[in-house]
Coordinates of C-alpha atoms in Angstrom, one line a residue:
M76 CA -11.3 9.8 -38.8
A77 CA -11.0 12.8 -36.2
V78 CA -7.9 11.0 -34.9
C79 CA -6.4 11.2 -38.4
A80 CA -7.7 14.8 -38.7
R81 CA -5.8 16.3 -35.9
L82 CA -2.7 14.4 -36.7
C83 CA -2.8 15.1 -40.4
G84 CA -4.1 18.7 -40.1
V85 CA -7.0 19.9 -42.0
G86 CA -7.6 23.4 -43.4
P87 CA -10.4 25.3 -44.8
A88 CA -9.1 24.4 -48.3
R89 CA -7.4 21.6 -47.8
G90 CA -8.8 17.7 -47.5
C91 CA -7.8 15.1 -45.3
R92 CA -4.1 14.1 -46.3
R93 CA -5.2 10.5 -45.7
R94 CA -7.8 10.6 -48.3
G95 CA -5.5 12.7 -50.6
A96 CA -2.6 10.6 -50.5
A97 CA -2.2 10.4 -53.9
R98 CA -1.4 14.1 -54.4
E99 CA 1.1 13.8 -51.5
Q100 CA 3.2 10.9 -53.2
R101 CA 6.0 13.5 -53.9
R102 CA 6.5 13.7 -50.1
G103 CA 6.8 10.2 -49.6
N104 CA 3.6 9.5 -47.9
A105 CA 1.6 7.1 -50.3
D106 CA 2.6 4.3 -47.5
S107 CA 0.0 5.8 -45.2
E108 CA -2.2 3.2 -44.6
P109 CA -4.6 2.5 -41.4
D110 CA -3.3 -0.1 -38.7
T111 CA -5.9 -1.9 -36.5
D112 CA -3.5 -3.0 -33.7
T113 CA -4.3 -1.4 -30.2
D114 CA -2.2 -3.4 -28.0
P115 CA 1.2 -1.7 -26.7
E116 CA 3.0 -4.7 -27.5
E117 CA 1.8 -4.6 -31.1
A118 CA 2.2 -0.7 -31.3
G119 CA 5.8 0.0 -33.3
G120 CA 6.0 -3.4 -34.8
G121 CA 8.3 -3.8 -37.8
G122 CA 11.3 -1.8 -37.5
V123 CA 12.9 0.8 -40.1
T124 CA 16.5 1.3 -40.2
E125 CA 16.2 5.2 -41.1
D126 CA 14.1 5.5 -38.1
D127 CA 16.5 3.6 -35.7
E128 CA 19.2 5.9 -37.3
A129 CA 17.4 9.1 -36.8
A130 CA 17.0 7.9 -33.0
E131 CA 20.7 7.5 -32.9
R132 CA 21.1 11.0 -33.9
I133 CA 19.0 12.3 -31.3
E134 CA 20.7 10.0 -28.5
G135 CA 24.1 11.1 -29.7
G136 CA 23.5 15.1 -29.9
R137 CA 24.2 15.2 -33.5
P138 CA 22.4 18.2 -35.4
L139 CA 19.4 17.2 -37.9
P140 CA 20.3 17.3 -41.5
P141 CA 19.2 20.6 -43.3
S142 CA 17.1 18.8 -45.6
V143 CA 14.5 17.9 -42.9
E144 CA 14.4 21.3 -40.8
A145 CA 11.3 22.4 -43.1
G146 CA 8.7 21.2 -45.2
P147 CA 8.7 21.0 -48.9
A148 CA 9.7 24.4 -51.0
G149 CA 11.2 25.7 -47.5
R150 CA 7.9 26.3 -45.7
A151 CA 7.0 25.2 -42.3
P152 CA 5.4 21.9 -41.6
L153 CA 1.6 21.7 -41.9
S154 CA 1.2 18.1 -40.5
L155 CA 3.0 15.7 -38.2
L156 CA 3.7 13.7 -41.3
E157 CA 6.0 16.5 -42.6
L158 CA 8.0 16.5 -39.2
P159 CA 11.3 14.7 -39.3
P160 CA 11.4 11.4 -37.7
E161 CA 14.0 12.6 -35.2
L162 CA 11.2 15.0 -33.7
L163 CA 8.4 12.6 -33.9
V164 CA 10.5 10.3 -31.8
Q165 CA 10.8 13.1 -29.3
I166 CA 6.9 13.8 -29.7
F167 CA 5.9 10.2 -29.4
G168 CA 8.2 9.7 -26.4
S169 CA 6.7 12.2 -24.2
L170 CA 3.3 10.6 -24.6
P171 CA 2.1 8.0 -22.0
G172 CA 2.7 4.4 -23.2
T173 CA -1.0 3.6 -23.0
D174 CA -1.8 6.2 -25.7
L175 CA 0.8 4.8 -28.3
P176 CA -1.3 2.0 -29.6
S177 CA -4.0 4.5 -30.7
L178 CA -1.2 6.6 -32.5
A179 CA 0.3 3.4 -34.3
R180 CA -3.2 2.8 -35.8
V181 CA -3.0 6.0 -37.8
C182 CA -0.5 5.1 -40.3
T183 CA 2.4 3.0 -40.9
T184 CA 4.8 5.7 -41.0
F185 CA 3.8 6.4 -37.2
R186 CA 3.9 2.6 -36.5
R187 CA 7.0 2.4 -38.0
I188 CA 8.6 5.5 -35.9
L189 CA 6.9 3.9 -32.8
S190 CA 9.4 0.8 -33.2
T191 CA 12.1 3.1 -32.2
D192 CA 13.4 1.6 -28.7
T193 CA 14.4 5.1 -27.4
I194 CA 10.5 5.9 -27.2
W195 CA 9.8 2.8 -25.1
R196 CA 13.0 3.1 -23.1
R197 CA 11.9 6.6 -21.9
R198 CA 8.4 5.1 -21.1
C199 CA 10.0 2.5 -18.9
R200 CA 12.0 5.2 -17.2
E201 CA 9.5 7.7 -16.6
E202 CA 6.3 5.6 -16.0
Y203 CA 8.0 2.7 -14.1
G204 CA 11.2 4.1 -12.7
V205 CA 13.5 1.4 -14.4
C206 CA 16.8 3.0 -14.3
E207 CA 18.9 0.2 -15.6
N208 CA 20.9 0.4 -18.9
L209 CA 18.2 -1.2 -21.0
R210 CA 20.6 -1.0 -24.0
K211 CA 21.9 -4.4 -22.7
L212 CA 18.8 -6.0 -23.4
E213 CA 19.9 -6.0 -27.2
I214 CA 22.2 -8.8 -26.2
T215 CA 19.2 -11.1 -25.4
G216 CA 17.0 -10.2 -28.3
V217 CA 14.3 -8.4 -25.9
S218 CA 13.4 -4.9 -26.8
C219 CA 12.5 -2.0 -24.5
R220 CA 9.0 -2.1 -26.2
D221 CA 8.8 -6.1 -24.9
V222 CA 9.7 -4.9 -21.5
Y223 CA 7.1 -2.2 -21.4
A224 CA 4.1 -4.3 -23.1
K225 CA 4.7 -7.6 -22.0
L226 CA 6.1 -6.8 -18.4
L227 CA 5.3 -3.6 -17.2
H228 CA 2.2 -2.8 -18.7
R229 CA 0.6 -6.0 -18.4
Y230 CA 1.4 -6.5 -14.7
R231 CA 0.9 -2.7 -13.8
H232 CA -2.4 -3.7 -11.9
I233 CA -0.5 -5.5 -9.2
L234 CA 2.2 -2.8 -8.2
G235 CA 1.5 -1.6 -4.8
L236 CA 0.6 -2.7 -1.3
W237 CA -1.5 -5.8 -0.7
Q238 CA -3.0 -8.0 2.3
P239 CA -2.7 -11.7 1.8
D240 CA -5.7 -14.1 2.9
I241 CA -4.1 -16.0 5.7
G242 CA -7.1 -16.5 7.8
P243 CA -6.4 -14.2 11.2
Y244 CA -2.8 -13.5 10.3
G245 CA -3.0 -11.5 7.4
G246 CA 0.3 -10.0 6.0
L247 CA 1.9 -7.0 3.9
L248 CA 2.9 -7.5 0.5
N249 CA 4.8 -4.7 -1.4
V250 CA 4.7 -5.4 -5.2
V251 CA 7.6 -3.2 -6.9
V252 CA 9.6 -2.8 -10.4
D253 CA 13.0 -3.8 -9.3
G254 CA 15.2 -3.3 -12.3
L255 CA 14.1 -5.8 -15.2
F256 CA 11.8 -7.7 -12.5
I257 CA 8.5 -7.4 -10.9
I258 CA 8.8 -8.8 -7.3
G259 CA 6.5 -9.1 -4.7
W260 CA 8.2 -8.6 -1.3
M261 CA 6.4 -10.0 2.0
Y262 CA 7.2 -7.3 4.8
L263 CA 7.8 -8.9 8.3
P264 CA 8.0 -7.0 11.5
P265 CA 11.3 -7.3 13.6
H266 CA 11.9 -10.0 16.0
D267 CA 9.8 -9.6 19.3
P268 CA 10.0 -7.2 21.1
H269 CA 12.6 -4.8 19.3
V270 CA 10.1 -2.9 17.8
D271 CA 12.6 0.0 16.8
D272 CA 14.1 -2.4 14.6
P273 CA 13.8 -2.0 10.5
M274 CA 11.4 -4.3 8.9
R275 CA 12.4 -7.6 7.3
F276 CA 11.3 -8.6 4.0
K277 CA 11.6 -11.7 1.8
P278 CA 10.4 -12.3 -1.8
L279 CA 7.3 -14.5 -2.4
F280 CA 7.5 -14.4 -6.5
R281 CA 9.1 -12.4 -9.3
I282 CA 8.1 -11.8 -13.0
H283 CA 10.7 -11.2 -15.8
L284 CA 11.3 -11.7 -19.3
M285 CA 13.1 -14.9 -20.6
E286 CA 12.7 -14.4 -24.0
R287 CA 10.5 -12.0 -26.3
K288 CA 7.5 -14.3 -26.3
C289 CA 6.0 -13.6 -23.0
A290 CA 7.0 -13.1 -19.3
T291 CA 7.8 -15.6 -16.9
V292 CA 6.3 -16.1 -13.5
E293 CA 8.6 -17.7 -10.8
C294 CA 7.6 -18.7 -7.1
M295 CA 10.6 -17.7 -4.7
Y296 CA 9.1 -19.7 -1.6
G297 CA 11.0 -22.0 0.2
H298 CA 15.0 -22.5 0.0
K299 CA 15.6 -24.2 -3.3
G300 CA 15.8 -21.1 -5.6
P301 CA 13.1 -19.8 -8.1
H302 CA 10.6 -22.2 -9.7
N303 CA 7.7 -22.1 -11.8
G304 CA 4.4 -20.2 -10.6
H305 CA 1.4 -18.7 -12.1
I306 CA -0.3 -15.4 -11.3
Q307 CA -4.1 -14.6 -12.0
I308 CA -5.7 -11.2 -11.9
V309 CA -9.0 -12.4 -10.2
K310 CA -10.8 -8.9 -10.7
K311 CA -10.1 -5.3 -9.9
D312 CA -7.9 -4.8 -6.8
E313 CA -7.6 -8.7 -6.4
F314 CA -5.0 -11.3 -7.7
S315 CA -4.0 -14.7 -6.6
T316 CA -0.6 -16.6 -6.9
K317 CA 0.0 -20.5 -7.1
C318 CA 3.0 -22.4 -7.1
N319 CA 3.2 -25.4 -9.5
Q320 CA 6.2 -27.0 -7.9
T321 CA 5.4 -27.0 -4.4
D322 CA 8.0 -29.8 -3.8
H323 CA 10.8 -27.1 -4.0
H324 CA 9.2 -26.0 -0.5
R325 CA 9.8 -29.0 1.1
M326 CA 13.1 -29.7 3.1
S327 CA 15.0 -32.8 3.5
G328 CA 14.7 -33.2 7.2
G329 CA 10.8 -32.9 6.9
R330 CA 8.3 -30.9 8.9
Q331 CA 10.5 -30.8 11.9
E332 CA 13.3 -29.0 9.9
E333 CA 10.8 -26.8 8.2
F334 CA 9.4 -25.5 11.7
R335 CA 12.7 -25.1 13.2
T336 CA 13.8 -22.9 10.1
W337 CA 10.7 -21.1 10.0
L338 CA 10.8 -20.4 13.8
R339 CA 14.4 -18.9 13.5
E340 CA 12.9 -16.6 10.4
E341 CA 9.9 -15.6 12.0
W342 CA 11.1 -15.5 15.8
G343 CA 14.7 -15.2 15.6
R344 CA 14.7 -17.9 18.3
T345 CA 14.4 -21.7 19.0
L346 CA 11.3 -23.2 20.7
E347 CA 13.7 -24.1 23.7
D348 CA 14.3 -20.4 24.1
I349 CA 10.5 -19.6 24.5
F350 CA 9.5 -20.7 28.0
H351 CA 6.1 -19.6 28.1
E352 CA 3.9 -22.7 27.2
H353 CA 0.8 -20.5 25.7
M354 CA 3.2 -18.7 23.7
Q355 CA 4.6 -22.1 22.2
E356 CA 1.4 -23.3 21.5
L357 CA 0.5 -19.8 19.5
I358 CA 3.6 -20.3 17.5
L359 CA 3.0 -23.7 16.7
M360 CA -0.5 -23.0 15.5
K361 CA 0.6 -20.2 13.3
F362 CA 3.2 -22.4 11.6
I363 CA 0.8 -25.3 11.1
Y364 CA -2.1 -22.7 9.4
T365 CA 0.3 -20.8 7.4
S366 CA 2.2 -23.7 6.1
Q367 CA -0.7 -25.2 4.5
Y368 CA -0.9 -22.4 1.9
D369 CA 2.1 -23.3 0.1
N370 CA 2.3 -19.7 -1.6
C371 CA -1.1 -20.1 -3.1
L372 CA -2.7 -17.0 -1.8
T373 CA -5.2 -14.3 -2.9
Y374 CA -4.2 -11.0 -2.2
R375 CA -6.6 -7.8 -1.9
R376 CA -5.3 -4.1 -2.4
I377 CA -4.7 -1.9 0.4
Y378 CA -3.9 1.8 0.6
L379 CA -1.9 4.1 2.8
P380 CA -4.2 6.6 4.7
P381 CA -4.5 10.1 3.5
S382 CA -3.1 12.7 5.3
S383 CA -4.2 16.0 6.4
P384 CA -2.4 19.2 7.9
E385 CA -5.0 18.8 10.9
D386 CA -3.7 15.4 11.6
L387 CA -2.2 14.7 15.1
I388 CA 1.1 13.0 13.3
Q389 CA 1.4 11.8 10.0
P390 CA -0.9 8.8 9.3
G391 CA 0.8 5.4 8.1
L392 CA 1.8 1.9 9.0
F393 CA 3.5 0.9 12.3
K394 CA 4.6 -2.0 14.0
G395 CA 3.5 -3.0 17.6
T396 CA 3.7 -5.1 20.2
Y397 CA 1.0 -7.6 21.3
G398 CA 1.9 -9.8 24.1
S399 CA 2.6 -13.3 23.5
H400 CA 1.4 -13.3 19.6
G401 CA 4.6 -10.9 18.9
L402 CA 4.9 -7.9 16.8
E403 CA 2.1 -7.0 14.3
I404 CA 1.3 -4.2 11.7
V405 CA -0.9 -1.7 12.4
M406 CA -2.4 1.1 10.3
L407 CA -2.9 4.4 11.9
S408 CA -5.5 6.8 10.1
F409 CA -7.5 9.9 11.1
H410 CA -11.1 10.4 10.6
G411 CA -12.1 13.9 12.2
K412 CA -12.0 13.9 15.7
K413 CA -11.5 10.0 15.7
A414 CA -8.2 8.0 15.0
K415 CA -8.2 4.4 14.2
G416 CA -5.9 1.5 14.5
T417 CA -6.5 -1.3 11.9
K418 CA -4.7 -4.5 12.0
I419 CA -2.7 -5.6 8.9
T420 CA -1.4 -8.7 10.5
G421 CA -3.2 -10.3 13.1
D422 CA -3.7 -13.4 15.4
P423 CA -6.2 -15.9 16.5
N424 CA -7.6 -13.4 19.1
I425 CA -8.1 -10.1 16.8
P426 CA -7.9 -11.1 13.4
A427 CA -6.0 -8.8 10.7
G428 CA -8.5 -6.3 9.5
Q429 CA -10.1 -5.6 12.7
Q430 CA -9.8 -2.2 14.2
T431 CA -7.7 -2.7 17.3
V432 CA -7.7 0.6 18.9
E433 CA -10.0 3.8 18.5
I434 CA -8.8 7.1 20.0
D435 CA -11.0 9.8 20.7
L436 CA -9.2 13.0 20.0
A437 CA -12.0 15.2 21.5
H438 CA -11.3 13.8 25.1
P439 CA -7.6 14.6 26.0
L440 CA -6.3 13.2 29.3
Q441 CA -4.4 15.4 31.7
L442 CA -1.9 12.9 33.4
P443 CA -1.0 13.3 37.2
D444 CA 2.5 14.0 38.2
I445 CA 5.1 11.3 37.8
E446 CA 4.7 9.7 41.4
T447 CA 0.9 9.5 41.2
L448 CA 1.0 8.0 37.8
R449 CA 2.7 5.2 39.1
D450 CA -0.5 4.1 41.3
F451 CA -2.7 2.2 38.7
S452 CA -6.0 2.8 40.3
E453 CA -5.4 6.4 40.0
L454 CA -5.0 6.3 36.3
S455 CA -8.1 3.9 36.1
R456 CA -10.1 6.6 38.0
I457 CA -9.1 9.4 35.4
V458 CA -9.9 7.0 32.4
L459 CA -13.1 5.7 33.9
E460 CA -14.4 9.4 34.7
V461 CA -13.6 10.4 30.9
Q462 CA -15.5 7.1 29.8
E463 CA -18.5 8.0 31.6
Q464 CA -18.5 11.7 30.2
V465 CA -18.3 9.7 26.6
R466 CA -21.1 7.8 27.3
R467 CA -23.3 10.7 28.4
E468 CA -22.5 12.9 25.7
E469 CA -23.4 9.7 23.3
Q470 CA -26.8 9.5 25.0
Q471 CA -27.6 13.2 24.8
R472 CA -26.6 12.7 21.0
E473 CA -29.0 9.6 20.6
Q474 CA -31.8 11.5 22.4
R475 CA -31.3 14.7 20.1
Q476 CA -31.7 12.4 17.0
E477 CA -34.7 10.6 18.3
E478 CA -36.5 14.1 19.2
Q479 CA -35.8 15.2 15.7
E480 CA -37.2 12.3 14.0
H481 CA -40.6 12.5 16.0
S482 CA -40.5 16.4 15.6
Q483 CA -43.0 17.1 12.3
Q484 CA -41.7 20.7 12.4
A485 CA -37.9 20.2 13.3
A486 CA -36.9 22.8 10.6
S487 CA -39.2 25.7 12.1
Q488 CA -38.7 25.0 15.6
P489 CA -35.8 26.3 17.8
A490 CA -33.4 23.7 19.3
S491 CA -34.5 22.3 22.4
P492 CA -32.7 23.1 25.6
L493 CA -31.2 19.2 25.8
A494 CA -30.0 19.8 22.2
G495 CA -28.2 23.1 23.2
E496 CA -26.8 21.3 26.1
G497 CA -25.3 18.4 24.0
A498 CA -23.8 21.1 21.5
E499 CA -22.5 22.8 24.6
G500 CA -21.0 19.3 25.8
E501 CA -19.1 19.0 22.4
E502 CA -18.0 22.1 22.1
T503 CA -16.5 22.1 25.9
A504 CA -14.8 19.0 24.8
A505 CA -13.4 20.2 21.7
G506 CA -12.3 23.5 23.7
A507 CA -10.9 21.4 26.4
E508 CA -8.7 19.6 23.4
G509 CA -7.4 22.9 22.4
T510 CA -6.9 24.2 25.9
T511 CA -5.1 21.1 27.0
Q512 CA -2.8 20.9 24.1
D513 CA -2.2 24.7 24.2
K514 CA -1.3 24.6 28.2
A515 CA 0.4 21.1 28.1
P516 CA 4.4 21.2 27.7
A517 CA 6.0 20.1 24.6
S518 CA 7.0 17.1 26.7
Q519 CA 6.0 15.7 30.1
P520 CA 7.4 12.9 32.2
F521 CA 5.9 9.5 31.5
V522 CA 6.0 6.2 33.5
L523 CA 3.8 3.3 33.2
P524 CA 1.8 2.5 36.5
T525 CA 2.9 -0.4 38.7
G526 CA 1.6 -3.8 37.7
V527 CA 1.3 -2.8 33.8
I528 CA 3.1 -5.3 31.8
S529 CA 5.0 -4.2 28.8
R530 CA 7.0 -6.6 26.3
N531 CA 9.4 -3.5 25.8
E532 CA 10.8 -1.9 28.8
D533 CA 12.7 0.4 26.7
Y534 CA 9.8 2.7 26.2
P535 CA 10.1 6.6 26.0
R536 CA 10.2 8.4 29.1
T537 CA 8.6 11.4 28.1
C538 CA 5.4 12.1 25.9
R539 CA 3.5 14.9 24.4
V540 CA -0.2 14.3 24.9
C541 CA -2.6 11.6 26.1
F542 CA -6.0 10.7 24.8
Y543 CA -9.0 8.4 25.8
G544 CA -9.3 5.5 23.8
T545 CA -10.9 2.1 23.5
G546 CA -9.1 -1.2 22.4
L547 CA -10.7 -4.2 21.1
I548 CA -10.2 -7.6 23.1
A549 CA -11.8 -11.0 22.6
G550 CA -11.4 -14.7 23.1
H551 CA -9.4 -17.2 21.1
G552 CA -11.2 -17.3 17.2
F553 CA -12.5 -13.8 18.0
T554 CA -14.9 -14.8 20.4
S555 CA -17.0 -12.5 22.7
P556 CA -15.1 -9.0 21.5
E557 CA -15.7 -5.9 23.4
R558 CA -14.2 -2.4 23.3
T559 CA -12.8 -1.7 26.6
P560 CA -11.4 1.8 27.9
G561 CA -7.5 2.6 27.6
V562 CA -5.0 5.3 27.0
F563 CA -3.5 6.4 24.0
V564 CA 0.1 7.9 24.7
L565 CA 1.7 10.1 22.0
F566 CA 5.3 9.8 22.4
D567 CA 6.7 11.6 19.5
D568 CA 6.1 12.0 15.5
D569 CA 7.3 8.1 14.9
R570 CA 6.1 6.4 18.3
F571 CA 2.7 5.9 20.2
G572 CA 1.6 3.8 22.8
F573 CA -1.7 2.3 24.5
I574 CA -2.4 1.2 27.8
W575 CA -5.1 -1.5 28.0
L576 CA -6.9 -1.0 31.3
E577 CA -8.7 -4.2 31.6
L578 CA -5.5 -6.3 30.4
K579 CA -3.1 -4.2 32.4
S580 CA -0.9 -4.4 29.4
F581 CA 1.2 -1.9 27.4
S582 CA 1.5 -2.0 23.6
L583 CA 4.5 0.2 22.0
Y584 CA 4.2 1.1 18.3
S585 CA 6.9 2.3 16.0
R586 CA 6.5 3.7 12.6
I587 CA 7.6 1.6 9.7
K588 CA 9.7 4.0 7.7
V589 CA 9.6 2.6 4.2
S590 CA 8.6 4.7 1.1
F591 CA 6.0 2.7 -0.6
Q592 CA 5.2 3.4 -4.2
N593 CA 1.8 2.9 -6.0
A594 CA 0.0 2.9 -2.7
Q595 CA -1.6 6.4 -2.1
A596 CA -5.4 6.3 -1.8
P597 CA -7.3 7.8 -5.0
S598 CA -9.3 9.6 -2.3
Q599 CA -10.7 9.5 1.5
E600 CA -14.0 7.9 0.3
A601 CA -11.8 5.0 -1.6
F602 CA -9.8 4.5 1.6
D603 CA -12.8 4.6 3.8
E604 CA -14.4 1.9 1.4
M605 CA -11.0 -0.2 1.7
L606 CA -11.0 -0.1 5.4
K607 CA -14.7 -1.4 5.4
N608 CA -14.1 -4.3 3.0
I609 CA -11.1 -5.5 4.9
Q610 CA -13.0 -5.4 8.3
F611 CA -16.0 -7.1 6.8
L612 CA -13.7 -9.9 5.4
A613 CA -12.1 -10.3 8.6
T614 CA -15.3 -10.8 10.4

C-alpha cells in the first residue's frame, strides 16, 4: 500500500486512487488492478498497441499530442497514472531493471507500459553495455525484455573474473557480455619466453537466446564447434560448467593428435623443439592433468586489487617467466609497507593461489655501480645484510609484544628503551626508503649478475628502484616450501623483475593490458578475504 500511495499520490483530502478507482473511471483508470509477478521476465507482460505507438513517438522525436500534455480540466497531473504513456516510458526506462517487477505489480496500466521494448532496450544498453541494434531481434521473435530477463539478468552473477579449479595450474576466466551472447573467455599467457606479447584467449562456453523460452548454454571446448553444455551457480561467487557432449572434444587421430594440437596452442612449438628433458616431462604432465577435466570445471570469483595513490605502481595482473614452467599469471597487490605477488596460474612446485613473491617496501636496496653489480657475490652480500636487519627488527617486535602481554600496567607505564629502539628502527627504515627514493635518479643502469639465468635476455637495462623481498620455492607437489631472499627490481610502470638468489634465476614480469569489467573488489576487506580463500584452497 505504501508503494501504491507513492505512485498514485495521496493528499490530505484525497484517498488512495486505487481504493477510489470507481471515482476515477472518467479518466480510464478502472483497470488499475494489483499484480503479483516479481520476476523481471514477467514485468511488462501483455503488450498494448497504444503503448507501443507511444514509444514509437518518443523514438521518432514526434511531439506529444496536446490532449495528453495536462491532466483533466487542464490542470497539472497529480499522480503518475495521469501522466501520458510516452513520459512514463521515459521515467520507467531510467529505473534499474531490478526495480521494474515491483513497479509492474502496482497496476495493470504500469504493467502494460512496461511491455514497451524501448524500456528494456535502454536497460540492456545502460546496465550491460549491449550496443547491438536490438530491433533486429524482432525477426527472431525475441524481445529486449527477453534478452534482459532470460539472459543478462539471469546470468549477471557470473560476469567478471574467475579462477578455475584445475589443481595446481589454475587459470584466468573472464565472463563478459559480447553482443547478444555471454561468453566465458579463458585468458592464456603468450608463448614462452615472450613476456611482452599480448595475452591469448579462447572461448570455453557461451550463453544466448535461441528462442523465447530460455537461454541456451553451449560448450566451446574442442575443435568441432559449439555443442550442448550446462552451467550451475553453486553458491555466491562460485559456479560450475559441464559439457554434455564430451565426444566433441575428441580428435580423429586420438590422444597423440590431441596432444600435438594442445602443444602448438599452449607452447607454440612441437615436442621435438623442446630439448630440455625436464621441461618435456612438465609439459606432458600438464596435458594429462588438464585434459581429464573435459571443460567440466568449478570457478571461484577473483577481484582485481584496489589501488591507492601511495602505491609504488598501479596494482593489477602481470605475466611472468618461471623457468621450465613457462609463463604464468601473477596478481600484484599492495598492503601498506608490503607488496604481494599471488599466482593466478601455477605449476606443480608452486600452485595457483600461493604468494610467489613478497616485497618489503620499507627496505630499499641501493645497487652498486654496474661493474660491481655483475659480481653475484657482491649482490648476495648486500641482500643478506638487509635480511639480517629485517630478522633483528622482527625479533624486536616480537619481544615488545611479549613484554606488553606480561605487563599488568602497560597503559600507565612509559615505553621501554627496547620499544623505543624498535620504533626508531622502523622510523629509520621508513626514512631510509624515502631518502633512497628521493636521492635515487629517475633511472639507473641495471644488469643481471654473472651466473643468474634468465628465460628472457631482452630485459630492461635501466631500473627505477630496488627493494628487498622474499620468493617462495618448493619441491614437486609443493613439498618443503620456504621463503628465500631476493631482489625486487622496478623497471617502469608496467614491468618489474625478481632475482631469486638461491636459485640464481631471474623472473621478468610484464603488465596484462586488458580492461576487465565487473572485476573491481567492493572493498579492501573483500579483496583480502579473496586472497586468503584462494591461498587456503591451494594448500
